[in-house]
Amino acid sequence: MKSLKPEAILKGLKTKTFGRSLLCLEKVSSTNDVILKLAEEGCSEGTVVLSESQTKGRGRQGRHWTSSEGKSLAFSVLLRPSLKADELPEITLAAAVAVAKTIELFRMRPQIKWPNDLLLGGQKVCGILTEMGPKKDKMPSVVLGIGINLNQSTKDFPKELRQTATSFYRFSGRKIDRVRLFQRLMHHLEETYQWVVERRFSKVLSEWRKRSVTLNQQVKVSQGHHVFHGQVLDLDEKGALLVRNDLGMIERVTSGDVEIMTPKNRKRPS
Ligand code: BTN
């Protein structure tokens, strides 16, 4: 399987800054770590580190992220937004919209599970992890790490993930050109990031809502020791999830895990 090369990607890239400075590596601990190092050295906004494999790829809530060499995409983008800390989740939702729009170009209909999991046929095809750079940094930085499953077949997934994760290929039976997809994705990420920095987050919200699998659902929310059930009402203007709990109170959810309750898993311990 051929590794991605910057020359091939840069040839068809239509962005101003995203991916213009691009490092394609074979193996790293985590692309988020590599780009954080580059951020400390002052690299510019839009710099991307992509790697064929990660020994310590990480996901939300301390989970591990597995990618398959030559068959998936794992990369991080360095951003330097002038946003307040409580506005950072806007970037994550904007990235989810960008990934969804890119997948749609390939004739598939992804759904977004709050905050930023992309699903195909109810199974996860992409995960997004946004992390803050060091506070002491003169130019505050945010790392947007994205992992997408593209051309893996069932046997490429660890057994324990086969029920919950999928790839484009597993879902559609079609192989995807990784270079083409990456170029389109850079374009959409740059576009939706602009909506955030130009204070047009309402545009992200409306695009996110159109593709949401979470809105109106019965859910279980887990935030450490705070676990509750409820119904999702909407997103607020900052992208937090508004959930009416079983006591009828509205809780504003900005972190944690949100599990959609199906008739199967809806039975609760009495
Ligand atoms: C999640 O769904 O929990 C988020 C997964 C994010 C994975 C990507 S792969 C590229 C980047 N580097 C990492 O270590 N994680 C992110």
mmCIF file of N, CA, C and O and ligand atoms in Angstrom, residues 28-33 49 51 54 56-67 73-76 116-118 124 126-131 143-148, ligand 1:
data_model
loop_
_atom_site.group_PDB
_atom_site.id
_atom_site.type_symbol
_atom_site.label_atom_id
_atom_site.label_comp_id
_atom_site.label_asym_id
_atom_site.label_seq_id
_atom_site.Cartn_x
_atom_site.Cartn_y
_atom_site.Cartn_z
ATOM 1 N N VAL A 28 4.341 7.616 14.084
ATOM 2 C CA VAL A 28 4.571 8.563 15.185
ATOM 3 C C VAL A 28 3.827 8.025 16.412
ATOM 4 O O VAL A 28 3.050 7.078 16.305
ATOM 5 N N SER A 29 4.033 8.645 17.571
ATOM 6 C CA SER A 29 3.243 8.260 18.743
ATOM 7 C C SER A 29 1.804 8.710 18.477
ATOM 8 O O SER A 29 0.885 7.904 18.401
ATOM 9 N N SER A 30 1.637 10.020 18.306
ATOM 10 C CA SER A 30 0.325 10.580 17.966
ATOM 11 C C SER A 30 0.585 11.839 17.143
ATOM 12 O O SER A 30 1.478 12.632 17.490
ATOM 13 N N THR A 31 -0.180 12.031 16.082
ATOM 14 C CA THR A 31 0.035 13.231 15.255
ATOM 15 C C THR A 31 -0.263 14.490 16.079
ATOM 16 O O THR A 31 0.322 15.544 15.839
ATOM 17 N N ASN A 32 -1.166 14.369 17.074
ATOM 18 C CA ASN A 32 -1.436 15.525 17.935
ATOM 19 C C ASN A 32 -0.174 15.931 18.701
ATOM 20 O O ASN A 32 0.107 17.115 18.864
ATOM 21 N N ASP A 33 0.613 14.930 19.165
ATOM 22 C CA ASP A 33 1.850 15.245 19.894
ATOM 23 C C ASP A 33 2.857 15.933 18.980
ATOM 24 O O ASP A 33 3.503 16.899 19.371
ATOM 25 N N VAL A 49 0.142 17.610 10.169
ATOM 26 C CA VAL A 49 0.993 16.428 10.300
ATOM 27 C C VAL A 49 0.108 15.212 10.078
ATOM 28 O O VAL A 49 -0.926 15.062 10.745
ATOM 29 N N SER A 51 0.131 10.895 9.511
ATOM 30 C CA SER A 51 0.989 9.714 9.691
ATOM 31 C C SER A 51 0.251 8.441 9.287
ATOM 32 O O SER A 51 -0.949 8.301 9.539
ATOM 33 N N GLN A 54 0.097 5.228 14.093
ATOM 34 C CA GLN A 54 0.352 5.892 15.376
ATOM 35 C C GLN A 54 0.476 4.807 16.448
ATOM 36 O O GLN A 54 -0.364 3.914 16.517
ATOM 37 N N LYS A 56 0.511 5.580 19.686
ATOM 38 C CA LYS A 56 -0.319 6.009 20.811
ATOM 39 C C LYS A 56 -1.414 6.954 20.343
ATOM 40 O O LYS A 56 -1.602 8.040 20.918
ATOM 41 N N GLY A 57 -2.113 6.541 19.275
ATOM 42 C CA GLY A 57 -3.214 7.373 18.779
ATOM 43 C C GLY A 57 -4.264 7.481 19.879
ATOM 44 O O GLY A 57 -4.626 6.473 20.477
ATOM 45 N N ARG A 58 -4.700 8.671 20.168
ATOM 46 C CA ARG A 58 -5.674 8.786 21.268
ATOM 47 C C ARG A 58 -6.983 9.400 20.812
ATOM 48 O O ARG A 58 -7.047 10.155 19.846
ATOM 49 N N GLY A 59 -8.038 9.021 21.564
ATOM 50 C CA GLY A 59 -9.373 9.523 21.276
ATOM 51 C C GLY A 59 -9.921 10.288 22.459
ATOM 52 O O GLY A 59 -9.192 10.542 23.424
ATOM 53 N N ARG A 60 -11.187 10.626 22.405
ATOM 54 C CA ARG A 60 -11.826 11.340 23.512
ATOM 55 C C ARG A 60 -11.910 10.441 24.736
ATOM 56 O O ARG A 60 -11.880 9.228 24.620
ATOM 57 N N GLN A 61 -12.024 11.059 25.887
ATOM 58 C CA GLN A 61 -12.231 10.343 27.155
ATOM 59 C C GLN A 61 -11.129 9.303 27.408
ATOM 60 O O GLN A 61 -11.409 8.220 27.913
ATOM 61 N N GLY A 62 -9.895 9.609 26.991
ATOM 62 C CA GLY A 62 -8.751 8.739 27.261
ATOM 63 C C GLY A 62 -8.750 7.429 26.478
ATOM 64 O O GLY A 62 -7.982 6.516 26.793
ATOM 65 N N ARG A 63 -9.588 7.327 25.452
ATOM 66 C CA ARG A 63 -9.636 6.080 24.695
ATOM 67 C C ARG A 63 -8.499 6.005 23.678
ATOM 68 O O ARG A 63 -7.892 7.007 23.335
ATOM 69 N N HIS A 64 -8.243 4.794 23.179
ATOM 70 C CA HIS A 64 -7.192 4.597 22.188
ATOM 71 C C HIS A 64 -7.818 4.711 20.792
ATOM 72 O O HIS A 64 -8.963 4.341 20.605
ATOM 73 N N TRP A 65 -7.055 5.226 19.831
ATOM 74 C CA TRP A 65 -7.554 5.276 18.449
ATOM 75 C C TRP A 65 -6.651 4.421 17.561
ATOM 76 O O TRP A 65 -5.439 4.599 17.529
ATOM 77 N N THR A 66 -7.233 3.474 16.867
ATOM 78 C CA THR A 66 -6.453 2.579 15.993
ATOM 79 C C THR A 66 -6.652 2.991 14.544
ATOM 80 O O THR A 66 -7.789 3.188 14.106
ATOM 81 N N SER A 67 -5.547 3.101 13.803
ATOM 82 C CA SER A 67 -5.700 3.339 12.357
ATOM 83 C C SER A 67 -4.943 2.247 11.608
ATOM 84 O O SER A 67 -4.064 1.600 12.177
ATOM 85 N N LEU A 73 -6.926 7.530 7.368
ATOM 86 C CA LEU A 73 -6.233 8.810 7.479
ATOM 87 C C LEU A 73 -6.154 9.178 8.950
ATOM 88 O O LEU A 73 -7.163 9.089 9.667
ATOM 89 N N ALA A 74 -4.970 9.572 9.397
ATOM 90 C CA ALA A 74 -4.811 10.078 10.761
ATOM 91 C C ALA A 74 -3.943 11.322 10.648
ATOM 92 O O ALA A 74 -2.802 11.249 10.177
ATOM 93 N N PHE A 75 -4.503 12.463 11.011
ATOM 94 C CA PHE A 75 -3.735 13.698 10.869
ATOM 95 C C PHE A 75 -4.197 14.749 11.880
ATOM 96 O O PHE A 75 -5.270 14.624 12.471
ATOM 97 N N SER A 76 -3.341 15.759 12.058
ATOM 98 C CA SER A 76 -3.673 16.863 12.959
ATOM 99 C C SER A 76 -3.391 18.181 12.268
ATOM 100 O O SER A 76 -2.415 18.306 11.526
ATOM 101 N N ASN A 116 -18.946 15.004 17.915
ATOM 102 C CA ASN A 116 -18.255 15.001 16.634
ATOM 103 C C ASN A 116 -17.901 13.620 16.095
ATOM 104 O O ASN A 116 -16.913 13.474 15.392
ATOM 105 N N ASP A 117 -18.663 12.619 16.431
ATOM 106 C CA ASP A 117 -18.438 11.317 15.791
ATOM 107 C C ASP A 117 -19.205 11.303 14.475
ATOM 108 O O ASP A 117 -20.361 11.714 14.423
ATOM 109 N N LEU A 118 -18.561 10.792 13.436
ATOM 110 C CA LEU A 118 -19.248 10.642 12.155
ATOM 111 C C LEU A 118 -19.636 9.187 11.986
ATOM 112 O O LEU A 118 -18.788 8.298 12.170
ATOM 113 N N LYS A 124 -19.325 3.983 13.640
ATOM 114 C CA LYS A 124 -18.396 5.129 13.608
ATOM 115 C C LYS A 124 -17.362 4.995 12.488
ATOM 116 O O LYS A 124 -16.688 3.982 12.373
ATOM 117 N N CYS A 126 -15.452 8.051 11.684
ATOM 118 C CA CYS A 126 -14.464 9.114 11.911
ATOM 119 C C CYS A 126 -14.577 9.651 13.326
ATOM 120 O O CYS A 126 -15.686 9.777 13.860
ATOM 121 N N GLY A 127 -13.430 9.939 13.939
ATOM 122 C CA GLY A 127 -13.407 10.552 15.265
ATOM 123 C C GLY A 127 -12.548 11.811 15.231
ATOM 124 O O GLY A 127 -11.600 11.909 14.446
ATOM 125 N N ILE A 128 -12.909 12.772 16.068
ATOM 126 C CA ILE A 128 -12.210 14.061 16.088
ATOM 127 C C ILE A 128 -11.820 14.382 17.530
ATOM 128 O O ILE A 128 -12.648 14.265 18.434
ATOM 129 N N LEU A 129 -10.571 14.761 17.715
ATOM 130 C CA LEU A 129 -10.097 15.112 19.057
ATOM 131 C C LEU A 129 -9.451 16.492 19.012
ATOM 132 O O LEU A 129 -8.435 16.681 18.356
ATOM 133 N N THR A 130 -10.059 17.451 19.715
ATOM 134 C CA THR A 130 -9.505 18.804 19.748
ATOM 135 C C THR A 130 -8.769 18.991 21.070
ATOM 136 O O THR A 130 -9.328 18.717 22.128
ATOM 137 N N GLU A 131 -7.528 19.439 21.009
ATOM 138 C CA GLU A 131 -6.753 19.649 22.241
ATOM 139 C C GLU A 131 -6.124 21.039 22.227
ATOM 140 O O GLU A 131 -5.776 21.565 21.173
ATOM 141 N N VAL A 143 -5.125 22.089 18.631
ATOM 142 C CA VAL A 143 -4.823 21.011 17.697
ATOM 143 C C VAL A 143 -6.114 20.279 17.360
ATOM 144 O O VAL A 143 -6.858 19.874 18.241
ATOM 145 N N LEU A 144 -6.342 20.142 16.075
ATOM 146 C CA LEU A 144 -7.521 19.425 15.613
ATOM 147 C C LEU A 144 -7.039 18.092 15.049
ATOM 148 O O LEU A 144 -6.395 18.051 13.999
ATOM 149 N N GLY A 145 -7.308 17.001 15.763
ATOM 150 C CA GLY A 145 -6.843 15.678 15.323
ATOM 151 C C GLY A 145 -8.007 14.886 14.753
ATOM 152 O O GLY A 145 -9.056 14.774 15.376
ATOM 153 N N ILE A 146 -7.812 14.344 13.560
ATOM 154 C CA ILE A 146 -8.915 13.639 12.886
ATOM 155 C C ILE A 146 -8.450 12.257 12.427
ATOM 156 O O ILE A 146 -7.389 12.103 11.819
ATOM 157 N N GLY A 147 -9.253 11.259 12.715
ATOM 158 C CA GLY A 147 -8.976 9.909 12.234
ATOM 159 C C GLY A 147 -10.174 9.415 11.434
ATOM 160 O O GLY A 147 -11.305 9.469 11.913
ATOM 161 N N ILE A 148 -9.924 8.946 10.193
ATOM 162 C CA ILE A 148 -11.031 8.469 9.345
ATOM 163 C C ILE A 148 -10.714 7.076 8.819
ATOM 164 O O ILE A 148 -9.609 6.808 8.332
HETATM 165 C C1 BTN B 1 -12.434 9.953 19.143
HETATM 166 O O1 BTN B 1 -13.331 9.566 18.406
HETATM 167 O O2 BTN B 1 -12.406 9.613 20.331
HETATM 168 C C2 BTN B 1 -11.371 10.854 18.588
HETATM 169 C C3 BTN B 1 -10.364 10.114 17.762
HETATM 170 C C4 BTN B 1 -9.306 11.023 17.175
HETATM 171 C C5 BTN B 1 -8.209 10.261 16.475
HETATM 172 C C6 BTN B 1 -7.254 11.168 15.753
HETATM 173 S S1 BTN B 1 -6.177 10.282 14.704
HETATM 174 C C7 BTN B 1 -5.210 11.707 14.460
HETATM 175 C C8 BTN B 1 -5.114 12.406 15.790
HETATM 176 N N1 BTN B 1 -4.017 11.885 16.578
HETATM 177 C C9 BTN B 1 -4.449 11.266 17.682
HETATM 178 O O3 BTN B 1 -3.720 10.717 18.535
HETATM 179 N N2 BTN B 1 -5.785 11.312 17.740
HETATM 180 C C10 BTN B 1 -6.349 12.028 16.622
#
